[in-house]
mmCIF file of C-alpha atoms in Angstrom:
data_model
loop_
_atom_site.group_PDB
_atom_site.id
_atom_site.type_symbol
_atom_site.label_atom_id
_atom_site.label_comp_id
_atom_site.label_asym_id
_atom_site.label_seq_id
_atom_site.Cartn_x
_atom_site.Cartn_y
_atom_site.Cartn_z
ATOM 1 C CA UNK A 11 13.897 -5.141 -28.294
ATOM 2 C CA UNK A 12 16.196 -2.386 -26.717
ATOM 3 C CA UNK A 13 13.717 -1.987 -24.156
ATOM 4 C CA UNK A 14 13.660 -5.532 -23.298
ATOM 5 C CA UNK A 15 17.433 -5.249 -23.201
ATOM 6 C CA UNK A 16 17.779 -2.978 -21.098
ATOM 7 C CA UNK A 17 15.437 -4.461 -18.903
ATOM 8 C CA UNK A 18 17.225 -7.404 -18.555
ATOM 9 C CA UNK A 19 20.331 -5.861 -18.020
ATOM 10 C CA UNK A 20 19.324 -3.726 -14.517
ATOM 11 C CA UNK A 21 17.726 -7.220 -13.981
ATOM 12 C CA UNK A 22 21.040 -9.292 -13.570
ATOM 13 C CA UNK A 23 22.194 -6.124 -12.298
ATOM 14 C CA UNK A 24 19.949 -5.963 -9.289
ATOM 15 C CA UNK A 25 20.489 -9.646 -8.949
ATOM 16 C CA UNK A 26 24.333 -9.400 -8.567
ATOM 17 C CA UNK A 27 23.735 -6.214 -5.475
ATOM 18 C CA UNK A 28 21.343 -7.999 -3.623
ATOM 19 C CA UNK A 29 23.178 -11.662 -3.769
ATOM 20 C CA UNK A 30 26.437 -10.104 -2.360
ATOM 21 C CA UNK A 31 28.062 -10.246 0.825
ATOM 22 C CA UNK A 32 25.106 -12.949 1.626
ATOM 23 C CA UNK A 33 27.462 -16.018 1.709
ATOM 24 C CA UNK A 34 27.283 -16.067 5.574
ATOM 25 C CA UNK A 35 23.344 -15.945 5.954
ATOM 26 C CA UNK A 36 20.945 -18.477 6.714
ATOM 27 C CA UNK A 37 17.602 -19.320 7.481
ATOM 28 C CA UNK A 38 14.192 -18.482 7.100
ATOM 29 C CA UNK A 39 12.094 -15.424 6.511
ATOM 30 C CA UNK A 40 8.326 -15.723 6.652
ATOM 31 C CA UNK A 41 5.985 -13.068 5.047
ATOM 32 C CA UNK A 42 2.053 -12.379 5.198
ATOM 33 C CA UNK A 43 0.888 -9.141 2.525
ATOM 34 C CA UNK A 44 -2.546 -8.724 2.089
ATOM 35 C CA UNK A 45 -3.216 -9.492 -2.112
ATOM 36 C CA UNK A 46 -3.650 -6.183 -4.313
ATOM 37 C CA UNK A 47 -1.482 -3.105 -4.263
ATOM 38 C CA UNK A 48 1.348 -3.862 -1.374
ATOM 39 C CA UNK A 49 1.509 -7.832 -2.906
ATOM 40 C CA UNK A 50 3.328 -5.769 -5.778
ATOM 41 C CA UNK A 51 6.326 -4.619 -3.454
ATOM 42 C CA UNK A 52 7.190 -8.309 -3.423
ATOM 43 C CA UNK A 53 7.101 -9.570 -6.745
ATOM 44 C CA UNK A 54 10.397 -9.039 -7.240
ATOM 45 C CA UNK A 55 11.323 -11.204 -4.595
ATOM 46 C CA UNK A 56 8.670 -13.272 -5.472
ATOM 47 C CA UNK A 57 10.191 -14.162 -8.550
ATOM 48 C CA UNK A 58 13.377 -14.143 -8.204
ATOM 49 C CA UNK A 59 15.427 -17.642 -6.777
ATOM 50 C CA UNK A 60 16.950 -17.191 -3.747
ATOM 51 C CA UNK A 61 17.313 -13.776 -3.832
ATOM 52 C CA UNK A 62 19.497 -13.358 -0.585
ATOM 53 C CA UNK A 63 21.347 -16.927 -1.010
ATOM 54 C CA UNK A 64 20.881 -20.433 -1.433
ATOM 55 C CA UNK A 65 20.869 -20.828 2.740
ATOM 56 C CA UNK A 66 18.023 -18.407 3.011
ATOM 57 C CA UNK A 67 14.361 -19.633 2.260
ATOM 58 C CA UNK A 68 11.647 -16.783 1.914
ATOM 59 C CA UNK A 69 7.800 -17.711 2.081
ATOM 60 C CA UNK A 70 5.507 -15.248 0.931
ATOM 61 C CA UNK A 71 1.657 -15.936 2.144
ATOM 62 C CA UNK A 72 -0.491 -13.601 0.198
ATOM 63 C CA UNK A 73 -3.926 -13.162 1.803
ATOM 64 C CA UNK A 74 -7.340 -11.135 1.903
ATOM 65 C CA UNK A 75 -7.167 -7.656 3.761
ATOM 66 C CA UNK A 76 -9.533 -9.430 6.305
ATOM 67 C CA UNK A 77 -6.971 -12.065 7.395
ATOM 68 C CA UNK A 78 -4.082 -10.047 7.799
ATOM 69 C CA UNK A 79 -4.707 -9.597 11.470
ATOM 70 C CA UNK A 80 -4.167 -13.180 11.814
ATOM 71 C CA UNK A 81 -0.345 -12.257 11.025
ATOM 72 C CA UNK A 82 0.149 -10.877 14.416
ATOM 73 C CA UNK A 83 -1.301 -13.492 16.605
ATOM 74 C CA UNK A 84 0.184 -16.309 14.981
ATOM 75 C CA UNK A 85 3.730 -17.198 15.495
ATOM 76 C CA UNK A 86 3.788 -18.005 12.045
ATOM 77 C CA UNK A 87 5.173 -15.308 10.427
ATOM 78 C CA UNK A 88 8.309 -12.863 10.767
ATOM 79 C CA UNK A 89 7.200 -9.979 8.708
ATOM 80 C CA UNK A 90 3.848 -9.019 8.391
ATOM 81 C CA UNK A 91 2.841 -6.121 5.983
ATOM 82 C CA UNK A 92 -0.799 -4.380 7.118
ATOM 83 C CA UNK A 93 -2.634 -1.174 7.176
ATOM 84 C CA UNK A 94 -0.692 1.489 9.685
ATOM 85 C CA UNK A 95 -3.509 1.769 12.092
ATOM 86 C CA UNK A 96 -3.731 -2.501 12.093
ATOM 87 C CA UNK A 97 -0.217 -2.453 13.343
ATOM 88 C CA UNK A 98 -0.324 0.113 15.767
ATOM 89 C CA UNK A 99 -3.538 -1.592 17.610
ATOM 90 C CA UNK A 100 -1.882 -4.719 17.756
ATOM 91 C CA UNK A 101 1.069 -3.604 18.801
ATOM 92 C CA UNK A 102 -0.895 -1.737 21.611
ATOM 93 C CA UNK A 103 -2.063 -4.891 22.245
ATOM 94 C CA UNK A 104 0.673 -7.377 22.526
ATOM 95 C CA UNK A 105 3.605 -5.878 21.657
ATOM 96 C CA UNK A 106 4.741 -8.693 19.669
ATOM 97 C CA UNK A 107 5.682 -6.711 16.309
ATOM 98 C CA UNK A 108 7.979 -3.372 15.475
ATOM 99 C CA UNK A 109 7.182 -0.973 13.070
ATOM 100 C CA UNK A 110 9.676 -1.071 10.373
ATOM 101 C CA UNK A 111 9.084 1.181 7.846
ATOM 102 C CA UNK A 112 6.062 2.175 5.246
ATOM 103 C CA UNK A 113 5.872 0.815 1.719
ATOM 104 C CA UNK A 114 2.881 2.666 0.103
ATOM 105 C CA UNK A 115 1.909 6.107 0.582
ATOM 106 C CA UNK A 116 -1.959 6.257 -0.884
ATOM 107 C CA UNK A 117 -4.162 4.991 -4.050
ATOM 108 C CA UNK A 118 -7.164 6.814 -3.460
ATOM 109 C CA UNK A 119 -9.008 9.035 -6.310
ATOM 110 C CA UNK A 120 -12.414 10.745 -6.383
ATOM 111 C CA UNK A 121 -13.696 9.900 -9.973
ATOM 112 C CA UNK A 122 -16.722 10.530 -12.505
ATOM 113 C CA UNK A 123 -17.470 11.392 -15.882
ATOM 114 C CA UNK A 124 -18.916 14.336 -15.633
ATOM 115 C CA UNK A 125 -17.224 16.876 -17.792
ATOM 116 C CA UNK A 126 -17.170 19.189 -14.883
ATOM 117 C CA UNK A 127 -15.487 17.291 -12.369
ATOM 118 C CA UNK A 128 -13.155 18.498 -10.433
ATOM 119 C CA UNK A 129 -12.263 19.608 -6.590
ATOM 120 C CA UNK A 130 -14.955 22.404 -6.350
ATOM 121 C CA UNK A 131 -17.490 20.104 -8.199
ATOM 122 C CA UNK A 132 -17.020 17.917 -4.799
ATOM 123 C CA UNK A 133 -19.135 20.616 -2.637
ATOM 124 C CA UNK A 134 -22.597 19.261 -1.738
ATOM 125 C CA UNK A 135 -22.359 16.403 -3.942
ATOM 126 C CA UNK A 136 -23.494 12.863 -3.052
ATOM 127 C CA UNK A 137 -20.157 10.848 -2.903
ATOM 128 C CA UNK A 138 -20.294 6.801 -3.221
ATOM 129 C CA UNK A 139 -17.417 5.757 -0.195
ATOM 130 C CA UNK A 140 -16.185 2.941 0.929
ATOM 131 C CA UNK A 141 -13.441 2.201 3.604
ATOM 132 C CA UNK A 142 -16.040 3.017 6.183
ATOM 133 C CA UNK A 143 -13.913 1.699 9.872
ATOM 134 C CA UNK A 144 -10.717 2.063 8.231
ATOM 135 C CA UNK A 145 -7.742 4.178 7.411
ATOM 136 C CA UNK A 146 -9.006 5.508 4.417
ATOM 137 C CA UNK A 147 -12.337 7.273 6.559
ATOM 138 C CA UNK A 148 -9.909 9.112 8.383
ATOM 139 C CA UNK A 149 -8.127 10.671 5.811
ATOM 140 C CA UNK A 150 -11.729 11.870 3.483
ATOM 141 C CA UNK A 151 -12.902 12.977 6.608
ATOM 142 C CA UNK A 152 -10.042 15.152 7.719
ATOM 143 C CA UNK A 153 -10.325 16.345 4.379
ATOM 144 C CA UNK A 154 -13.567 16.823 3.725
ATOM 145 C CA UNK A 155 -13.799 19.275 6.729
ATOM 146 C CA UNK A 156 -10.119 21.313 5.683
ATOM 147 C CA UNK A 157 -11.251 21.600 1.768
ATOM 148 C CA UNK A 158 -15.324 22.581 3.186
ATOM 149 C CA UNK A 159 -16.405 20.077 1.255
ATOM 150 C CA UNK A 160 -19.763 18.857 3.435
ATOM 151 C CA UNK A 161 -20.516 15.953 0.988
ATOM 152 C CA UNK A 162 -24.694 14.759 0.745
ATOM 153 C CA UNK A 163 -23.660 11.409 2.211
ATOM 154 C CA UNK A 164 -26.093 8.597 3.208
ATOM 155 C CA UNK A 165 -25.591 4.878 4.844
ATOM 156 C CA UNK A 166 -26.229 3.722 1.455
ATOM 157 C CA UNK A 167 -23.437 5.472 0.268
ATOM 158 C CA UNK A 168 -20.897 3.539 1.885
ATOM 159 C CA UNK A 169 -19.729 0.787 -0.484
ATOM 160 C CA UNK A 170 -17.815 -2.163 1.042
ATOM 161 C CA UNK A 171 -14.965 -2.148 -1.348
ATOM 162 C CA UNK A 172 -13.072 -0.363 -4.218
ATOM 163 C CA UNK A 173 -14.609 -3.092 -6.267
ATOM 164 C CA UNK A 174 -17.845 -1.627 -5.456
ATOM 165 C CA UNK A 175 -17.597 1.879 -6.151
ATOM 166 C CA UNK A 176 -16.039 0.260 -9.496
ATOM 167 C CA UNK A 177 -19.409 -1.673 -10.574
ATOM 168 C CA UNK A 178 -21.080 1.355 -9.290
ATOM 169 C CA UNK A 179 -19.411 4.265 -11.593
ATOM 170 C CA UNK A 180 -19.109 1.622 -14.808
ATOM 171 C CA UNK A 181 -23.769 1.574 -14.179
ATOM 172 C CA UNK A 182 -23.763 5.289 -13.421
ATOM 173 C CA UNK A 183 -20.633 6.959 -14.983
ATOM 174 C CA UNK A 184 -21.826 10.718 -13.891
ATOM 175 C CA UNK A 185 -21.804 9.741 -10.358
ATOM 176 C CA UNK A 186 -19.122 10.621 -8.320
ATOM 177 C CA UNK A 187 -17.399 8.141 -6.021
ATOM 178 C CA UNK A 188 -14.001 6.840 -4.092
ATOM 179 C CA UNK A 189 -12.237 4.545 -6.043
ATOM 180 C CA UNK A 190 -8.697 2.871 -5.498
ATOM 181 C CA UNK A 191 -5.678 1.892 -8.093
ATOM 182 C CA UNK A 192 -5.888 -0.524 -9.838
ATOM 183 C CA UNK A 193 -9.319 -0.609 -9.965
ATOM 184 C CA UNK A 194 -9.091 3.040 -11.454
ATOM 185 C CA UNK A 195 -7.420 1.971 -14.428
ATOM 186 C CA UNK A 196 -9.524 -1.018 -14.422
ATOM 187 C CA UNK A 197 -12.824 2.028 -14.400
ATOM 188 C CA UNK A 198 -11.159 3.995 -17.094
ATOM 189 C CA UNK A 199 -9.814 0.982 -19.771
ATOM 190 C CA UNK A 200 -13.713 -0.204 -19.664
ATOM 191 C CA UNK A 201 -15.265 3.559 -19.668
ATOM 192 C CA UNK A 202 -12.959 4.160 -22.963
ATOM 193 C CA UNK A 203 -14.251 0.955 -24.505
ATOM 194 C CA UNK A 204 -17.786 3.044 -24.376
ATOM 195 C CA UNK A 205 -16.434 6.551 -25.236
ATOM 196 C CA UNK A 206 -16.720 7.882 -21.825
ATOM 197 C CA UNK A 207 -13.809 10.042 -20.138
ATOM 198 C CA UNK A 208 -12.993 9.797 -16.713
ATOM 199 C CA UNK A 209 -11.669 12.166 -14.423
ATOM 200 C CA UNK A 210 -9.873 12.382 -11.000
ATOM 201 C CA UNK A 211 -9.015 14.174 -8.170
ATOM 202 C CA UNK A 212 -6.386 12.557 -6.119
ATOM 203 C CA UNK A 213 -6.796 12.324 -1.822
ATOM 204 C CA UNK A 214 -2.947 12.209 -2.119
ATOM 205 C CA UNK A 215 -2.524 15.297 -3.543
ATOM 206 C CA UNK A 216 -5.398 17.126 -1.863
ATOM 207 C CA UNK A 217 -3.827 15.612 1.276
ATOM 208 C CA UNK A 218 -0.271 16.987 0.499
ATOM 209 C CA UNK A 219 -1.528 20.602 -0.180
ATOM 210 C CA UNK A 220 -3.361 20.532 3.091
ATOM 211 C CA UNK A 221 -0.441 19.076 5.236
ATOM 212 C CA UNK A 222 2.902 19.930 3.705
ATOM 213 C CA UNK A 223 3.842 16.781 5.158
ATOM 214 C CA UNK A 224 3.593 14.678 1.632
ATOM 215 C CA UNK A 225 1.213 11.765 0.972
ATOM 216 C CA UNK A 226 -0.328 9.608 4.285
ATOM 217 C CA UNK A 227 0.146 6.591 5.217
ATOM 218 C CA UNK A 228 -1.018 3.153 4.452
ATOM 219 C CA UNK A 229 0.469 -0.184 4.278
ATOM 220 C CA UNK A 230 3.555 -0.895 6.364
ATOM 221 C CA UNK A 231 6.137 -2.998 7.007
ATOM 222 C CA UNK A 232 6.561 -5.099 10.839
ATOM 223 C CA UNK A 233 8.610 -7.613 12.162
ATOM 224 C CA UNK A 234 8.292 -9.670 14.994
ATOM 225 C CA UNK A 235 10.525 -8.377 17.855
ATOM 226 C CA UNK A 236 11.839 -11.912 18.926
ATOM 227 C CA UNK A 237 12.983 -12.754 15.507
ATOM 228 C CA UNK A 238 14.475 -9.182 14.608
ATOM 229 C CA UNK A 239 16.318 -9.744 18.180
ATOM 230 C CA UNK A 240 17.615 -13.418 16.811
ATOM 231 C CA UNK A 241 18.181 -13.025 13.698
ATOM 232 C CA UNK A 242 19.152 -8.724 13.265
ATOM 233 C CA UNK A 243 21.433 -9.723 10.135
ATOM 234 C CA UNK A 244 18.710 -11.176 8.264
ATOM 235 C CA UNK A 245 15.997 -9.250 8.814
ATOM 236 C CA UNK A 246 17.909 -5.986 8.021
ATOM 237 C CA UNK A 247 18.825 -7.795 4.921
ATOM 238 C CA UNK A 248 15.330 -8.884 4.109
ATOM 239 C CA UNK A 249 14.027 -4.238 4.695
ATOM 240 C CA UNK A 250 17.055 -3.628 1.961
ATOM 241 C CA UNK A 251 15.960 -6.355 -0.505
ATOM 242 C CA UNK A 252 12.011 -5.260 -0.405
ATOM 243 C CA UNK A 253 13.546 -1.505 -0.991
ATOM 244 C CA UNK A 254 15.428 -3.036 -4.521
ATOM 245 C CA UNK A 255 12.082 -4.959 -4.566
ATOM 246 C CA UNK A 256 9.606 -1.559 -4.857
ATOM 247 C CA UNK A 257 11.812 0.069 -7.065
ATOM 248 C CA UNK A 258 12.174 -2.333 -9.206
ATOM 249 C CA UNK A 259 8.382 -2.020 -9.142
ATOM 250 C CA UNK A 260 8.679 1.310 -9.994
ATOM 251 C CA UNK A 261 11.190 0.770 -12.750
ATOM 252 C CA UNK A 262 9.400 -2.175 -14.816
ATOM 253 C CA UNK A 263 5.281 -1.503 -14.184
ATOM 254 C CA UNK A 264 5.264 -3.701 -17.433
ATOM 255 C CA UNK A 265 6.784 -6.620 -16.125
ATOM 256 C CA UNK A 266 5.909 -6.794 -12.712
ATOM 257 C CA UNK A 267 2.092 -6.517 -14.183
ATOM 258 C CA UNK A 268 2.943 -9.759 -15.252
ATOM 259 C CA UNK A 269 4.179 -11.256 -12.360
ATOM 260 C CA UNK A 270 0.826 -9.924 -10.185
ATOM 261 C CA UNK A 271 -0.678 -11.835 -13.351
ATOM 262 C CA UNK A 272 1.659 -15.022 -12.580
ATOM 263 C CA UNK A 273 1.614 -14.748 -8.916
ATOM 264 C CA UNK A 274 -2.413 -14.489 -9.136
ATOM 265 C CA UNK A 275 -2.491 -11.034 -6.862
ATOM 266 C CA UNK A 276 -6.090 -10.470 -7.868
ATOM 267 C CA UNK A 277 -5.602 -7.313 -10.015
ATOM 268 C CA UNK A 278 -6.382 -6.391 -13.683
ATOM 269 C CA UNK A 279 -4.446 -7.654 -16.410
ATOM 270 C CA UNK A 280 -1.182 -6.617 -17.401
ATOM 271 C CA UNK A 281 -1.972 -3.997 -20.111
ATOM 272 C CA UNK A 282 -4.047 -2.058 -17.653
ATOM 273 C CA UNK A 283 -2.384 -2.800 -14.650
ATOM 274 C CA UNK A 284 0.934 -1.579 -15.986
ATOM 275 C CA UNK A 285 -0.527 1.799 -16.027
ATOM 276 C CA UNK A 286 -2.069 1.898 -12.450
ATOM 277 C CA UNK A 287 1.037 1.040 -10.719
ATOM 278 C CA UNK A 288 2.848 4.115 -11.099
ATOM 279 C CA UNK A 289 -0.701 5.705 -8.688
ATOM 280 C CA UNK A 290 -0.270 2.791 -5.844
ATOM 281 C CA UNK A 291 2.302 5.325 -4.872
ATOM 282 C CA UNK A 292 4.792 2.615 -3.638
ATOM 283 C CA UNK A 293 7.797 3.479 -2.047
ATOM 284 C CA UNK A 294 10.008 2.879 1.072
ATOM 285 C CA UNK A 295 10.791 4.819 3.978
ATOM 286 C CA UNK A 296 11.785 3.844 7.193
ATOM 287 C CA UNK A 297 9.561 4.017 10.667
ATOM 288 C CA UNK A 298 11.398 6.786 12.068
ATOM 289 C CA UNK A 299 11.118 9.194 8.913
ATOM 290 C CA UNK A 300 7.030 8.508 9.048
ATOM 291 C CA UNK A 301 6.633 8.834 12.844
ATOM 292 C CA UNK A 302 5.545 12.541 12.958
ATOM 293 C CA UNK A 303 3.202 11.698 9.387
ATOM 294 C CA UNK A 304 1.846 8.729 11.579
ATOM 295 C CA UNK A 305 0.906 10.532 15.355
ATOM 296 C CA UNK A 306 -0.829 13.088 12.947
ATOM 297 C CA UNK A 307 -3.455 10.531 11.652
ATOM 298 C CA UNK A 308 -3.672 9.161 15.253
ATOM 299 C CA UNK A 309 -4.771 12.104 16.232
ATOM 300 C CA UNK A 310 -7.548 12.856 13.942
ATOM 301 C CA UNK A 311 -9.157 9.325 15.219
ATOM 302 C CA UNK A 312 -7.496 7.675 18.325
ATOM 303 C CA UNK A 313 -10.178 5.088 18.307
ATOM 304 C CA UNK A 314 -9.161 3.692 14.742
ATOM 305 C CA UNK A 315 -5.601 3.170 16.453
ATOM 306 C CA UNK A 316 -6.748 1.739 19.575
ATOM 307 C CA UNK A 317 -6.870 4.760 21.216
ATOM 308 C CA UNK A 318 -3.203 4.723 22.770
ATOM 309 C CA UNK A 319 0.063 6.309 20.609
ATOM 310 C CA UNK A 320 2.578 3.563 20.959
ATOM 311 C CA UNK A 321 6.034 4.083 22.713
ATOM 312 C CA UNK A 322 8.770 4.816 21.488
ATOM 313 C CA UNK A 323 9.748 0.866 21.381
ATOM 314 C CA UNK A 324 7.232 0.677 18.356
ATOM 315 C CA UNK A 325 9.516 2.147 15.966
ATOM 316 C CA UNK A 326 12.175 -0.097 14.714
ATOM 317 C CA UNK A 327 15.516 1.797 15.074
#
């Protein structure tokens, strides 16, 4: 009951901070997330009445990873959240959206059951992958090479999804494979239900040791340059209530679990979901403070970015 109290009370709290000083705004904010882990930076908002005034109307338009692109060509949307590398190859393309900031920072684990697993177990091991085209091939390459890991690796390897490496590892729990949150904690509520343990290494930290530059990036923030330029006020407004949005996030895995439940964002259920949000490693920081974090990946595969490193017009200032 305290804890429920309590929650409540940062609730109204947070209400109160992000309704002031919005008396004067007005209009309309359009957003497009892809569903799973960055859906969850908006539930707040989600679920919460007109959280920056009764003049302002936000529309959230959750989608599959596949469609996000879409979010860029259309004119239908102001804000469009999307794998780094997306946004920089369409903005290389048509310029249309800035880079705002970044909103999570890595959910990628290397997991099995076998009661040597770890790091060093990695060497010469066949891994199950998936991500194969994206982001996430970048960073297991880059450090597959730094950590000497040369993986056994066939075509078949490569999974199309986290939810594949998921069915995979609950058939053959001693394999080893690439797995992302939530679908970890989905892996390890149903391996417990069987007695089996399973173990991780995390890409974030192995990535962090190896870089000193903290965790990479993944999902990000954009908004379209002719509305930022119309409507600056807004918009600004909108970046500060998704930061109160991911920490409250942070704050409440319990209760937002529910709303991803509510909201149908196509994760687990709420009593395993609470504990995989705390490793979706969502957080805010703003385009600038990721820039040198972001021309690093480019570098390790221009190709994924569409082989140009965007001006300095790209980053929203």
């Amino acid at each position: 009951m305290k804890k429920i109290f309590i929650t409540i009370v940062l609730t109204f709290i947070l209400l109160i901070n992000v309704s002031c000083n919005n008396e004067n705004l007005k209009g309309e904010i359009r957003v497009i997330t892809p569903n799973g882990a960055p859906a969850l930076a908006q539930a707040f908002i989600e679920d919460t009445k007109n959280p920056l005034g009764e003049n302002v109307v936000i529309n959230i338009d959750k989608v599959n990873a596949n469609q996000i692109a879409t979010g860029f060509t259309s004119n239908d949307y102001d804000f469009v959240i999307a794998p780094i590398n997306v946004g920089v190859k369409m903005y290389n393309t048509n310029e249309k959206f800035k880079y705002a900031g970044t909103i999570t920072f890595g959910n990628l684990y290397f997991a099995s059951a076998r009661s040597d697993f770890n790091l060093a177990v990695l060497k010469n091991e066949n891994i199950k992958l998936f991500g194969k085209g994206t982001i996430n091939e970048v960073i297991y390459n880059k450090l597959f090479e730094y950590y000497e890991i040369n993986p056994n690796i066939n075509e078949e390897d490569y999974l199309p999804s986290t939810a594949d490496t998921l069915s995979h590892l609950i058939l053959n729990p001693n394999d080893i494979a690439l797995i992302a949150e939530p679908s970890l904690a989905a892996l390890k509520a149903k391996s417990a239900l069987k007695g089996i343990e399973i173990k991780t290494v995390s890409l974030q930290d192995m990535w962090s040791d190896m870089t000193n530059m903290g965790s990479y990036l993944q999902a990000g923030l954009f908004v379209r340059i002719s509305y930022y330029e119309e409507n600056k006020a807004l918009a600004n407004k909108y970046i500060e209530l998704l930061k109160k949005s991911i920490k409250y996030c942070n704050d409440n895995n319990y209760e937002v679990s529910l709303l991803a439940e509510k909201y149908e964002y196509g994760m687990p259920e709420p009593s395993i979901l609470e504990n995989a949000i705390k490793n979706c490693n969502l957080d805010y920081k703003n385009a600038l403070d990721t820039k040198d974090t972001l021309e690093y990946i480019f570098n390790l595969d221009r190709s994924l970015f569409g082989g140009k490193l965007p001006d300095e017009a790209f980053y929203l200032q």
